[in-house]
Short mmCIF file of N, CA and C and ligand atoms in Angstrom, two decimals:
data_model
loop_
_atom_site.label_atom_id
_atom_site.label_comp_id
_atom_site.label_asym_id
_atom_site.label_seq_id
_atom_site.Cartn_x
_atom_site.Cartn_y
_atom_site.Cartn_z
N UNK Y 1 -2.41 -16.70 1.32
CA UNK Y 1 -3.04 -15.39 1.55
C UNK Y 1 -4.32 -15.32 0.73
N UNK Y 2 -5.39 -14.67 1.36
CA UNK Y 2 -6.70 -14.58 0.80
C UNK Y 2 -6.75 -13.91 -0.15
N UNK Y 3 -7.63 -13.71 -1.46
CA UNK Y 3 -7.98 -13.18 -2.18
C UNK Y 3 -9.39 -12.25 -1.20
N UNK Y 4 -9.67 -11.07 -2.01
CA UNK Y 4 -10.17 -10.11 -1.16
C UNK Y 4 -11.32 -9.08 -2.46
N UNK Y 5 -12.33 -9.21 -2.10
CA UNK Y 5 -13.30 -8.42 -3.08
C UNK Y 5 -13.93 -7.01 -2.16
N UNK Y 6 -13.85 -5.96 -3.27
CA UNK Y 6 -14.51 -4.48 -2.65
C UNK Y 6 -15.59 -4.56 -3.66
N UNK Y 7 -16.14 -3.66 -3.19
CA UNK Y 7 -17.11 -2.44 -4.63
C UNK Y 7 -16.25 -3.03 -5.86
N UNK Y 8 -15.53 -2.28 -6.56
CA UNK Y 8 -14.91 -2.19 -7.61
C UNK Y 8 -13.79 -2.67 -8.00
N UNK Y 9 -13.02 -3.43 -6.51
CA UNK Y 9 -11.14 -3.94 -7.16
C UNK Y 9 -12.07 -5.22 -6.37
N UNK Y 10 -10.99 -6.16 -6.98
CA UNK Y 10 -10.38 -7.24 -6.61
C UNK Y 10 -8.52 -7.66 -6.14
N UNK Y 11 -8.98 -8.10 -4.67
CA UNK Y 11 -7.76 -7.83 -4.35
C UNK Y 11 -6.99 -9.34 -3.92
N UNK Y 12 -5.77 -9.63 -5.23
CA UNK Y 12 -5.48 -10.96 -5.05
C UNK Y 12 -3.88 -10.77 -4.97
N UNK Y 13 -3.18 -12.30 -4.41
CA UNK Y 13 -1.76 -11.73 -4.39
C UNK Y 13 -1.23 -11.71 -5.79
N UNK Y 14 -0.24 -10.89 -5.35
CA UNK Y 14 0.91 -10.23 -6.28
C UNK Y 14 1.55 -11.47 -6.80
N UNK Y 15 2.00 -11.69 -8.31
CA UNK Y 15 2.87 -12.65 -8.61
C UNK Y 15 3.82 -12.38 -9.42
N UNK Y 16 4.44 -13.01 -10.30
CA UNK Y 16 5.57 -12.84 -11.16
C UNK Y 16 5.29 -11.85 -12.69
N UNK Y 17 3.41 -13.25 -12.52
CA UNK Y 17 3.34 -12.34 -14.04
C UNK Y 17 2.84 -11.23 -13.70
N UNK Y 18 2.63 -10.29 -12.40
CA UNK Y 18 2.42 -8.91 -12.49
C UNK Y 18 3.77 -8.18 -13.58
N UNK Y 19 4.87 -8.50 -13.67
CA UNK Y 19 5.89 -7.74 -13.87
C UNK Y 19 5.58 -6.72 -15.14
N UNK Y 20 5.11 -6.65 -15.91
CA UNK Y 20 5.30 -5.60 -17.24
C UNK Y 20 4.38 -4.43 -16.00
N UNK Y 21 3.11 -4.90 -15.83
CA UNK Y 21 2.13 -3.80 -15.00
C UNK Y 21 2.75 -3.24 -13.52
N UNK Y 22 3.65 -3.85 -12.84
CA UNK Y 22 4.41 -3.67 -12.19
C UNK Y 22 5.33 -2.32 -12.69
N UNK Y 23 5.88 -2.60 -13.36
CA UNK Y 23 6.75 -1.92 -14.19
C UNK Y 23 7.05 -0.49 -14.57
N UNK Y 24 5.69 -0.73 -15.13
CA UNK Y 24 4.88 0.02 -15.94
C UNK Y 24 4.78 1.09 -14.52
N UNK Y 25 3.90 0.74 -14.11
CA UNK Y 25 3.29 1.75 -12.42
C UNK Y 25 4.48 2.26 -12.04
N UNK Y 26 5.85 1.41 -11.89
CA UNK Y 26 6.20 2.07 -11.14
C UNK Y 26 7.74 3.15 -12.39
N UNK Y 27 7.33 3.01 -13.56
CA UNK Y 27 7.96 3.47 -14.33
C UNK Y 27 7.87 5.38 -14.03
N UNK Y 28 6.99 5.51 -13.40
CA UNK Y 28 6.73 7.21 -13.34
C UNK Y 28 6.71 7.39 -12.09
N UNK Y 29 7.67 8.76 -12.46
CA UNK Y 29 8.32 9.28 -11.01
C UNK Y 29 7.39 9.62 -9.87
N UNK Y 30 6.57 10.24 -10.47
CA UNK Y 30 5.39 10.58 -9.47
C UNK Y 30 4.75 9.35 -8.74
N UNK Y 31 4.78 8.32 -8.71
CA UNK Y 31 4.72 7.33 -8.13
C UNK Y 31 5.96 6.69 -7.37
N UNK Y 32 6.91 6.82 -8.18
CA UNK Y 32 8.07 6.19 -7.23
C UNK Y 32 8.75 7.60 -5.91
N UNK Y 33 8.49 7.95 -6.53
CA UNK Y 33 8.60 9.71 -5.52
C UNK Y 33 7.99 9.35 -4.22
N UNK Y 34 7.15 8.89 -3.89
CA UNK Y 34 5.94 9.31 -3.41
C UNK Y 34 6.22 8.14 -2.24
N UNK Y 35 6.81 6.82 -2.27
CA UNK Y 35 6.96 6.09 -2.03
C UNK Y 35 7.99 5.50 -0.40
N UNK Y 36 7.73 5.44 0.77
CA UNK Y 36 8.12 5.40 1.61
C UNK Y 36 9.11 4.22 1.49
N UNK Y 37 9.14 3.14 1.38
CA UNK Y 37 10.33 2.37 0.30
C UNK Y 37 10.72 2.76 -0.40
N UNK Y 38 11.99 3.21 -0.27
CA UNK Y 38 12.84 4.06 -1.47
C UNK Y 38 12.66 3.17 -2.61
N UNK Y 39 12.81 3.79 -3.99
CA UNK Y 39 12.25 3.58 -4.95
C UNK Y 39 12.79 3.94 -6.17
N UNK Y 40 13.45 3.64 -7.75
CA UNK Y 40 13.58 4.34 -8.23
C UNK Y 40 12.82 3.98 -9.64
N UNK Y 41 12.59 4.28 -10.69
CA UNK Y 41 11.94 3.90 -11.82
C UNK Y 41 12.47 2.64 -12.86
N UNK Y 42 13.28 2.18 -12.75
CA UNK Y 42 13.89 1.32 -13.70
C UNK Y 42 13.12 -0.12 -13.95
N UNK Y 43 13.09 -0.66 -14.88
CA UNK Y 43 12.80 -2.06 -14.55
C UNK Y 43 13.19 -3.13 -13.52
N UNK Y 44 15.02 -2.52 -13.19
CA UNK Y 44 15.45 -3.73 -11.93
C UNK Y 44 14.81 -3.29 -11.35
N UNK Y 45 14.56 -2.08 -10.49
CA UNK Y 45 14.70 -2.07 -9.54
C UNK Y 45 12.42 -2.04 -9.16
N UNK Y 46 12.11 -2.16 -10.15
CA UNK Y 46 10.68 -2.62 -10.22
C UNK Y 46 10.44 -4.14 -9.92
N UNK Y 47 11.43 -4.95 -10.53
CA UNK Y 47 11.47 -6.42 -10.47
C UNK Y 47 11.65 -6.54 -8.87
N UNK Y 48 12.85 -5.68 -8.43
CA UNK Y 48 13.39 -5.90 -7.17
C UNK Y 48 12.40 -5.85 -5.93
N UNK Y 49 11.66 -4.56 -6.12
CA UNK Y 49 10.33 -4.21 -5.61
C UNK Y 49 9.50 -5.68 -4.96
N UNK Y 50 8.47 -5.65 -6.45
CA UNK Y 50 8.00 -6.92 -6.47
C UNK Y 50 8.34 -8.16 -5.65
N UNK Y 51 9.63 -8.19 -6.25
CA UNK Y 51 10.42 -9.38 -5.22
C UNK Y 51 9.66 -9.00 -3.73
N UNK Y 52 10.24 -7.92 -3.68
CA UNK Y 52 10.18 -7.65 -2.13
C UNK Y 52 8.93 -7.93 -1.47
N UNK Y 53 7.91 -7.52 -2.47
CA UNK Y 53 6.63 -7.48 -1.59
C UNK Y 53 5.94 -9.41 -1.74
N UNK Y 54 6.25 -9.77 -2.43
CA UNK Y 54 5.99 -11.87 -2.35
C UNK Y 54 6.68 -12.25 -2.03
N UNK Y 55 7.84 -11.98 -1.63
CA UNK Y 55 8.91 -12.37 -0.35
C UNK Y 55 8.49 -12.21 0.96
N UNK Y 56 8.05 -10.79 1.01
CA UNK Y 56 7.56 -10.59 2.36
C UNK Y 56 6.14 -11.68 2.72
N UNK Y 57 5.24 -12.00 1.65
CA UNK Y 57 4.28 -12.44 1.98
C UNK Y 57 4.97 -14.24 2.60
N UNK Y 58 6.35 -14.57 1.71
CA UNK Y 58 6.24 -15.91 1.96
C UNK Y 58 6.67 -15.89 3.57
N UNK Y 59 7.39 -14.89 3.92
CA UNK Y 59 8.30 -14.99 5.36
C UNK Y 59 6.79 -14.24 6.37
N UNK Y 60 5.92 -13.01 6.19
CA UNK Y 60 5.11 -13.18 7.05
C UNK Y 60 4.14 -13.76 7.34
N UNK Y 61 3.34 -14.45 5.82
CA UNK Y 61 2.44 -15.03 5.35
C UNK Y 61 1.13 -13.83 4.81
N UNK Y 62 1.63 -12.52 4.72
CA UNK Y 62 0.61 -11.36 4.31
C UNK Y 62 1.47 -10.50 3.31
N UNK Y 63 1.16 -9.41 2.82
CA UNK Y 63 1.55 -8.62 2.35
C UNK Y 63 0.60 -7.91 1.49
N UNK Y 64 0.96 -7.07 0.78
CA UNK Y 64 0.31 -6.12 -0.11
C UNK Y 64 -0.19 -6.77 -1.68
N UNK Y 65 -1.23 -6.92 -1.88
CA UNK Y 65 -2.53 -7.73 -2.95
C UNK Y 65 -2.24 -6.50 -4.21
N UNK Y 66 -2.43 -7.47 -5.45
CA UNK Y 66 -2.66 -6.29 -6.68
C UNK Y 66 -3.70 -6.32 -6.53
N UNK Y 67 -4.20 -4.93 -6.89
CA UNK Y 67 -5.60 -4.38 -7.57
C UNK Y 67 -6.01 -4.32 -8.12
N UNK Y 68 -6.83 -5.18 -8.52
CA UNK Y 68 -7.14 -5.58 -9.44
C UNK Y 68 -8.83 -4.77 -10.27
N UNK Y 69 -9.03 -4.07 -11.21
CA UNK Y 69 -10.67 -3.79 -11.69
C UNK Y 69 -10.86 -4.37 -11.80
N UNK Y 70 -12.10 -4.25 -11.00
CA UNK Y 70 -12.95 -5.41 -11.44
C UNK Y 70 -13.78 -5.55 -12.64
N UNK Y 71 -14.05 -4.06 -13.54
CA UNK Y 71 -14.92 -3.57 -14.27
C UNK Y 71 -13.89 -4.07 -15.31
N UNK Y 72 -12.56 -3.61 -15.76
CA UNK Y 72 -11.81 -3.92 -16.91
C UNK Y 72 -10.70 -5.26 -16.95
N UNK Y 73 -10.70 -5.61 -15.60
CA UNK Y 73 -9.66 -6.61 -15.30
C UNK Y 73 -8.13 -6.21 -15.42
N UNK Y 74 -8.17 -4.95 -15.44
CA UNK Y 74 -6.92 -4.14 -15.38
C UNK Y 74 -6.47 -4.09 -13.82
N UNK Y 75 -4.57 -4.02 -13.95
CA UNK Y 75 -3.83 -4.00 -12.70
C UNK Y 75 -3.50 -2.31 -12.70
N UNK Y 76 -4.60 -2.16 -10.79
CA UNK Y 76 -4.27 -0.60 -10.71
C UNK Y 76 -3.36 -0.03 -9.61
N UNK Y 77 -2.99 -1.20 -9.08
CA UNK Y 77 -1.76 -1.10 -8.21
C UNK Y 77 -1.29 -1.84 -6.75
N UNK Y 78 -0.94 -1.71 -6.34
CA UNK Y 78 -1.23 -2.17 -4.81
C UNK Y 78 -1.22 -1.96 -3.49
N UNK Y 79 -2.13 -2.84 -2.40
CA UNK Y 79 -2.16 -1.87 -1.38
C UNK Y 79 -2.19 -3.51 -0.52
N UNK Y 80 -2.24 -3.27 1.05
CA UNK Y 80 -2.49 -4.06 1.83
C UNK Y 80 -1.37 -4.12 2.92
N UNK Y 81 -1.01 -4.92 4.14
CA UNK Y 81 -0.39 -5.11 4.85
C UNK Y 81 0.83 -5.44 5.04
N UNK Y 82 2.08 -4.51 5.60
CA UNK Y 82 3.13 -5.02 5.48
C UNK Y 82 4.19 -4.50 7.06
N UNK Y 83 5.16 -5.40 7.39
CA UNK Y 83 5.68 -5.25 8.15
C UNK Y 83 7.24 -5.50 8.03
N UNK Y 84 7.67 -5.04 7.43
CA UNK Y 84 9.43 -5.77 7.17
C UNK Y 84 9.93 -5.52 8.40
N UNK Y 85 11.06 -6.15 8.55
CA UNK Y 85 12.33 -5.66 9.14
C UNK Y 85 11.94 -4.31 9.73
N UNK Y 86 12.15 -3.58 10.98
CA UNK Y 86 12.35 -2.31 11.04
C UNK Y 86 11.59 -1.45 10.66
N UNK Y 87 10.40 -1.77 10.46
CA UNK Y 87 9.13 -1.38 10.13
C UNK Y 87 8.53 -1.07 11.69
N UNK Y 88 7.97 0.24 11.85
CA UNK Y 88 7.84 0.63 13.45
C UNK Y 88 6.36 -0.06 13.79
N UNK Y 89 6.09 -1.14 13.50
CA UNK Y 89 4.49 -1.61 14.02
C UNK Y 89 3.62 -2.48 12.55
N UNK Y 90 2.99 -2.71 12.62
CA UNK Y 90 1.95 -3.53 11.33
C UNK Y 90 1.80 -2.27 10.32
N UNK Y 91 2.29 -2.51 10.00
CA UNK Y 91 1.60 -1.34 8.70
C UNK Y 91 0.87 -1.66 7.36
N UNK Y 92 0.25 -0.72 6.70
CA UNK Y 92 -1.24 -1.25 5.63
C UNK Y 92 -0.54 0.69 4.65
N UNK Y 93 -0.82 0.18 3.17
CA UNK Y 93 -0.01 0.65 2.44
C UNK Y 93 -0.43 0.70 1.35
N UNK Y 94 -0.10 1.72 0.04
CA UNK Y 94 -1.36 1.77 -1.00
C UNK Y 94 -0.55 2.37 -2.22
N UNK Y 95 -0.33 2.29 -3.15
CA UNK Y 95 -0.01 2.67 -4.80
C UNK Y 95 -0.21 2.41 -5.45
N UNK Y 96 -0.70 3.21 -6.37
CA UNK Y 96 -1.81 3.65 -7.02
C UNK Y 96 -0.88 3.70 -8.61
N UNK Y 97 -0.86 2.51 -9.78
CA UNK Y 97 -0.80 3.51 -11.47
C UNK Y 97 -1.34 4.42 -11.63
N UNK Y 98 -0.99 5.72 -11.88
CA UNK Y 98 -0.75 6.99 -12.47
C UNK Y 98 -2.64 6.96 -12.77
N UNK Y 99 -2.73 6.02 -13.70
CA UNK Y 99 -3.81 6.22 -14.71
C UNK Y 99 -5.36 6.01 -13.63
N UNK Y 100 -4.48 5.09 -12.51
CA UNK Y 100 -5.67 4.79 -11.62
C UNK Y 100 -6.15 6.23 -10.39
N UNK Y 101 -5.55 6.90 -10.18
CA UNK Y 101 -5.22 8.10 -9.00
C UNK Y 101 -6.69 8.75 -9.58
N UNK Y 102 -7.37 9.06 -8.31
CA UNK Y 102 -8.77 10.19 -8.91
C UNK Y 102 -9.88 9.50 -9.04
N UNK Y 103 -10.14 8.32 -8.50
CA UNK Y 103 -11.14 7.12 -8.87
C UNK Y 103 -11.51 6.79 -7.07
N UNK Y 104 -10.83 7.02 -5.90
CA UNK Y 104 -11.03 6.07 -4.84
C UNK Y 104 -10.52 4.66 -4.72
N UNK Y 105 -9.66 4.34 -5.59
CA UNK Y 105 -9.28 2.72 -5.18
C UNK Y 105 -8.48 2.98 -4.22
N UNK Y 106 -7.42 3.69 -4.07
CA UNK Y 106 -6.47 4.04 -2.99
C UNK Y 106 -7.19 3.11 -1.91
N UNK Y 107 -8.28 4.28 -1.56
CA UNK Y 107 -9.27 4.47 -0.10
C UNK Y 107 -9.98 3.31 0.12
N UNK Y 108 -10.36 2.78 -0.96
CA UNK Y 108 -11.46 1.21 -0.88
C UNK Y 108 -10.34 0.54 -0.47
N UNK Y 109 -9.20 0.20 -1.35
CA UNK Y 109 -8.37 -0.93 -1.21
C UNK Y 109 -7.89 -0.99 0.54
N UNK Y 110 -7.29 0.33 0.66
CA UNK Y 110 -7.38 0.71 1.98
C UNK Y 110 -7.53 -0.02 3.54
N UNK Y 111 -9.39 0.40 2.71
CA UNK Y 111 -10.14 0.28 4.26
C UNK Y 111 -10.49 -1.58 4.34
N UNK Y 112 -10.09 -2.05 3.15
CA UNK Y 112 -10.16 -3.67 3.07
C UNK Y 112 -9.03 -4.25 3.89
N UNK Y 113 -8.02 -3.75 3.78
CA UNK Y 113 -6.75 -3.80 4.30
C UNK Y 113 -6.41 -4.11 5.60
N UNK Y 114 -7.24 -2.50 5.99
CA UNK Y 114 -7.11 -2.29 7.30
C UNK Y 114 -8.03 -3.36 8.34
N UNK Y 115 -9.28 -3.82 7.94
CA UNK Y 115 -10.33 -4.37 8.19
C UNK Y 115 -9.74 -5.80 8.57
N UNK Y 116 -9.04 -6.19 7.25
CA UNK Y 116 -7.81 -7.49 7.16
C UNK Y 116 -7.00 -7.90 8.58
N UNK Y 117 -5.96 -6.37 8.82
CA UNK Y 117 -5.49 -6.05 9.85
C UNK Y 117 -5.93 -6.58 11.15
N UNK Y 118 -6.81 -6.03 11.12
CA UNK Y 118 -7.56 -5.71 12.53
C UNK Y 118 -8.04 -7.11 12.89
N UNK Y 119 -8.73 -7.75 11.94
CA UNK Y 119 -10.12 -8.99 11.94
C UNK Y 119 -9.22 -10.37 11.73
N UNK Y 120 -8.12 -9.99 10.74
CA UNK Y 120 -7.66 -11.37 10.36
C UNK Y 120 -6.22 -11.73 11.32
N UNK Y 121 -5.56 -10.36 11.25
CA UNK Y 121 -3.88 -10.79 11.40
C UNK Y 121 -4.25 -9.81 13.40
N UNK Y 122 -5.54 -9.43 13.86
CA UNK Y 122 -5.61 -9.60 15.61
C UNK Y 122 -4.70 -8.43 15.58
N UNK Y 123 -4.64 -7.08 14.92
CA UNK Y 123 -3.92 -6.18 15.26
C UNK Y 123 -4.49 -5.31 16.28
N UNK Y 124 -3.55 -4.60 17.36
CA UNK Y 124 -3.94 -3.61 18.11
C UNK Y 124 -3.83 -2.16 17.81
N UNK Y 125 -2.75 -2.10 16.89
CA UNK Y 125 -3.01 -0.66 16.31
C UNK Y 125 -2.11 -1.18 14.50
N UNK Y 126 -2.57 -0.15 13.99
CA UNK Y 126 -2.01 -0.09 12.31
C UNK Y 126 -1.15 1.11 12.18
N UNK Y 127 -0.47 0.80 11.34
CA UNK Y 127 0.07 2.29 11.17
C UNK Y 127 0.43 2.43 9.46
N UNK Y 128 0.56 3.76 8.92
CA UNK Y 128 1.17 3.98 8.06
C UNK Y 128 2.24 4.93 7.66
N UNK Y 129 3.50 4.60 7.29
CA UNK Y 129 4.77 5.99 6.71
C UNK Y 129 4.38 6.61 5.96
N UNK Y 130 4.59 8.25 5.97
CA UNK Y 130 4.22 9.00 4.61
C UNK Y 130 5.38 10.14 4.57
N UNK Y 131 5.83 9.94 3.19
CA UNK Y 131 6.70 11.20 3.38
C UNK Y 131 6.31 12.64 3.47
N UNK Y 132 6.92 13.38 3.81
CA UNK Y 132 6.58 14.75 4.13
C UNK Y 132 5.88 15.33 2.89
N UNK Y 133 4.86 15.95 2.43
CA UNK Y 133 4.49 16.53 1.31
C UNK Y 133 3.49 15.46 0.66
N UNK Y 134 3.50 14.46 1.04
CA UNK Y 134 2.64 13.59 0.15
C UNK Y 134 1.41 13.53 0.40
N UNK Y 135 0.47 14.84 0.17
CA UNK Y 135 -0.90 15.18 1.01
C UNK Y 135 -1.84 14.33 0.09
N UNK Y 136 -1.74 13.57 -1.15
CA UNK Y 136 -2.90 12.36 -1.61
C UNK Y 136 -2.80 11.11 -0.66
N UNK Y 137 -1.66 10.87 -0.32
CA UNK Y 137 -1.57 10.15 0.65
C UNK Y 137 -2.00 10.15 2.25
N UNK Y 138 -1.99 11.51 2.44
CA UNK Y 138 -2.14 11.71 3.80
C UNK Y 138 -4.41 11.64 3.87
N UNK Y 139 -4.48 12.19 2.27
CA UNK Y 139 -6.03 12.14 2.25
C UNK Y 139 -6.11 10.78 2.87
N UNK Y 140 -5.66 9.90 2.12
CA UNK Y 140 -5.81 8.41 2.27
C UNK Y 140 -5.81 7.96 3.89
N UNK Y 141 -4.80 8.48 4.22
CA UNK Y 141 -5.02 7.95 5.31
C UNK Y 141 -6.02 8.33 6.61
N UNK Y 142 -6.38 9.78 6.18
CA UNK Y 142 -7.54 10.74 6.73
C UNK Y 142 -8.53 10.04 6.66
N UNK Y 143 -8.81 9.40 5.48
CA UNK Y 143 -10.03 9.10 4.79
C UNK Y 143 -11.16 7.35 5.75
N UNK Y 144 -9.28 6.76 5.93
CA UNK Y 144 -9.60 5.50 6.34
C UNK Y 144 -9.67 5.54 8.17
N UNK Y 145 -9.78 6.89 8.43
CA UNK Y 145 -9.52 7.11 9.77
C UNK Y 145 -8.04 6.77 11.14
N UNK Y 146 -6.98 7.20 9.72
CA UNK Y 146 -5.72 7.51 10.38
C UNK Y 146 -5.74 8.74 11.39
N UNK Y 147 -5.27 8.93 12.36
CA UNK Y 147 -4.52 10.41 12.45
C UNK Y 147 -2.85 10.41 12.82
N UNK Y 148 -2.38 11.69 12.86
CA UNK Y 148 -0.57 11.75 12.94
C UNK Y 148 -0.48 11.18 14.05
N UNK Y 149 0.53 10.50 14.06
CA UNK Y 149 1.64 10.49 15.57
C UNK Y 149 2.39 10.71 16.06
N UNK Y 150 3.26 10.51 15.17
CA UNK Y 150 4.76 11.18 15.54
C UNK Y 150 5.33 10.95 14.51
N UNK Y 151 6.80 11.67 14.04
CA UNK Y 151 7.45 11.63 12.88
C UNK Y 151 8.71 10.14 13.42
N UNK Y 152 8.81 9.50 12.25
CA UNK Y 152 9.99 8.37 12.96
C UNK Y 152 11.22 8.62 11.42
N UNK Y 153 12.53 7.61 11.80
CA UNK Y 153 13.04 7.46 11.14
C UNK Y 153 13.16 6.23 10.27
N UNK Y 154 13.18 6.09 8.94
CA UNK Y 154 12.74 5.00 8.53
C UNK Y 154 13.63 5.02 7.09
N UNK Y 155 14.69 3.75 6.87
CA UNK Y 155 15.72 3.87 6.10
C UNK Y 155 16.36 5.17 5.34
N UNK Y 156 16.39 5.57 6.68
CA UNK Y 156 17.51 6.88 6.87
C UNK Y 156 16.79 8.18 5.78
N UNK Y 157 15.86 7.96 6.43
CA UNK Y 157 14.66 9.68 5.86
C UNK Y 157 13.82 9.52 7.23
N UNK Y 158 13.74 11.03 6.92
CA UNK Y 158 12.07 11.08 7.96
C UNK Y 158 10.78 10.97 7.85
N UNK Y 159 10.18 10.16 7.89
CA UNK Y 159 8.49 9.50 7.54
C UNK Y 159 7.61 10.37 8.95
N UNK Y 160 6.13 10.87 8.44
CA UNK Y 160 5.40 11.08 9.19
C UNK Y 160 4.99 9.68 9.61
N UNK Y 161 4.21 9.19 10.57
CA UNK Y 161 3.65 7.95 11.02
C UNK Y 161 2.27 8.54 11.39
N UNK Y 162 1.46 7.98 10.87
CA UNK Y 162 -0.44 8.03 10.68
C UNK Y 162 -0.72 6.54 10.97
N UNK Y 163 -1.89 6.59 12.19
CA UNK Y 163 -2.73 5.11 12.53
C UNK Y 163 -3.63 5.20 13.38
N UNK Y 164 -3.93 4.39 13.42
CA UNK Y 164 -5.31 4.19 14.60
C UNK Y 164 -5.06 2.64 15.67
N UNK Y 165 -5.56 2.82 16.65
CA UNK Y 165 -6.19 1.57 17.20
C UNK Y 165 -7.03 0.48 16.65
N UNK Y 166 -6.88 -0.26 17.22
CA UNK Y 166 -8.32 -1.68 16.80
C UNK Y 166 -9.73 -0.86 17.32
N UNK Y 167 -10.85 -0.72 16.65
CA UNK Y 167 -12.11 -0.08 16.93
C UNK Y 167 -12.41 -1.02 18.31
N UNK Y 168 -13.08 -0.17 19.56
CA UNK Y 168 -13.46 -1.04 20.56
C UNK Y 168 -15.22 -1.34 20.51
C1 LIG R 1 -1.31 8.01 -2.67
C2 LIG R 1 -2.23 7.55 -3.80
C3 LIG R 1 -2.45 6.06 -3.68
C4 LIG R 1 -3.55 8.31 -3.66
O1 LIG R 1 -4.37 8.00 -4.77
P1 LIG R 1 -5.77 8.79 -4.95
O2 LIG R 1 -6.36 8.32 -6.19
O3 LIG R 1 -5.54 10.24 -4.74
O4 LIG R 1 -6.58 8.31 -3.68
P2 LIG R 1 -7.99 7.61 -3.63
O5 LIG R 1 -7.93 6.34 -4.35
O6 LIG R 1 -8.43 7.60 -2.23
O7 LIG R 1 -8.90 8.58 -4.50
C5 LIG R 1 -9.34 9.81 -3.98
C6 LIG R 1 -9.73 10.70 -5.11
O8 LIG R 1 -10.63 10.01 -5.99
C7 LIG R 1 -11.83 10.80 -6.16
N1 LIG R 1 -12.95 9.90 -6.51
C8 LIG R 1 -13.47 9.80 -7.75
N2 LIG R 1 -14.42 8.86 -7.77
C9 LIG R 1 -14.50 8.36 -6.51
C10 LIG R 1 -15.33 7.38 -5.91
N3 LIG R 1 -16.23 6.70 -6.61
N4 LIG R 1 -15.15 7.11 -4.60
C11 LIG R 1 -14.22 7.77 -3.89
N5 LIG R 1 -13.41 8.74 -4.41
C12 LIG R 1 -13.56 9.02 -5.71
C13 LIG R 1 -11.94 11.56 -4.87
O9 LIG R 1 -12.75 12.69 -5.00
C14 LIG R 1 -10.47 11.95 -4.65
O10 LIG R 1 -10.13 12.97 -5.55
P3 LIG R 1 -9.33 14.29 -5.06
O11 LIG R 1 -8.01 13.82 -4.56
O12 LIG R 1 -9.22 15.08 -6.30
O13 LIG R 1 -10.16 14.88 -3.98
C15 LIG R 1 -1.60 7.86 -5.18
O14 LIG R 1 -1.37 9.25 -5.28
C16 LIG R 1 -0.29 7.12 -5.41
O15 LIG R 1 -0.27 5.94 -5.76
N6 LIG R 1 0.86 7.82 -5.22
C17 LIG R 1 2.18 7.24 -5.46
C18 LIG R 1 2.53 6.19 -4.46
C19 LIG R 1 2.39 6.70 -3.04
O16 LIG R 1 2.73 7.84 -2.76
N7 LIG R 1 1.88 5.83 -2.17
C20 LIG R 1 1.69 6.18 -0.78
C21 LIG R 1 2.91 5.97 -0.01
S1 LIG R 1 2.70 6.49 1.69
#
């Protein structure tokens, strides 16, 4: 999987030694809250996470890149492409450390993502889950030129579903 440069992040894959910054991010609720993969704060289940998302990359060959500043070389979270199991379509996906939220990486990392999507992995439409109430998220997806679609069910909660087409 490619390494990936914006404006301001650098976006490379996720590995093992993410784990303390991993951790860390997802140590606060307001982040694991927020989270359409159920989620809870602990270290396992941060490790478990992780797992999940460089697992997914080895079985689809993509997945979601840390974010890397580029300005401090600090990890600000991660975002990028993912499709598991039961996942209703390609989806592109974004979380944000606490400390990073209020800056635009969300939205940059984002629209790299989506661009990824579209250009690299030949998608016809993208989509993203958001839980009900999660309106920084829904900016996000406003921002990158999502709109709603329909509400689906997605490991037994109800997710809004936000996406677009491939640009013609
Ligand atoms: C969802 C989440 C990623 C959004 O993060 P965010 O920082 O609000 O989103 P962005 O990165 O797009 O940043 C937008 C904000 O940065 C501000 N900003 C500051 N400098 C900026 C710049 N140079 N460029 C763009 N925006 C900038 C914008 O004004 C906006 O602020 P506002 O929300 O007060 O209007 C974050 O809340 C998060 O990680 N939540 C927990 C996990 C989660 O819910 N993930 C989504 C699952 S569906």
């Amino acid at each position: 999987m490619t390494t990936l440069e914006t404006e301001r992040l650098i976006l490379r894959p996720l590995t093992g030694d993410d784990f303390e910054d991993y951790a860390a991010m997802m140590s606060d609720p307001e982040v694991a809250n927020g989270l359409a993969e159920p989620s809870v704060t602990s270290r396992e289940d941060a490790w478990r996470s992780l797992a999940k998302f460089i697992g997914h990359r080895e079985i689809r060959g993509f997945s979601h890149w840390a974010l890397v500043e580029k300005d401090t070389g600090r990890f600000a979270g991660r975002a990028g492409p993912w499709q598991p199991y039961g996942f209703p379509g390609l989806g592109v996906g974004w979380c944000l450390a606490r400390p990073m939220w209020g800056k635009g990486y969300a939205t940059e990392a984002a629209r790299a993502a989506l661009a990824y999507c579209f250009d690299e992995l030949d998608a016809e439409e993208v989509v993203s889950l958001i839980l009900p109430g999660n309106e920084r998220s829904v900016s996000v997806a406003e921002r990158i030129g999502h709109r709603y679609l329909r509400d689906v069910e997605y490991l037994g909660r109800t997710a809004r579903m936000y996406g677009q087409q491939r640009p013609r």
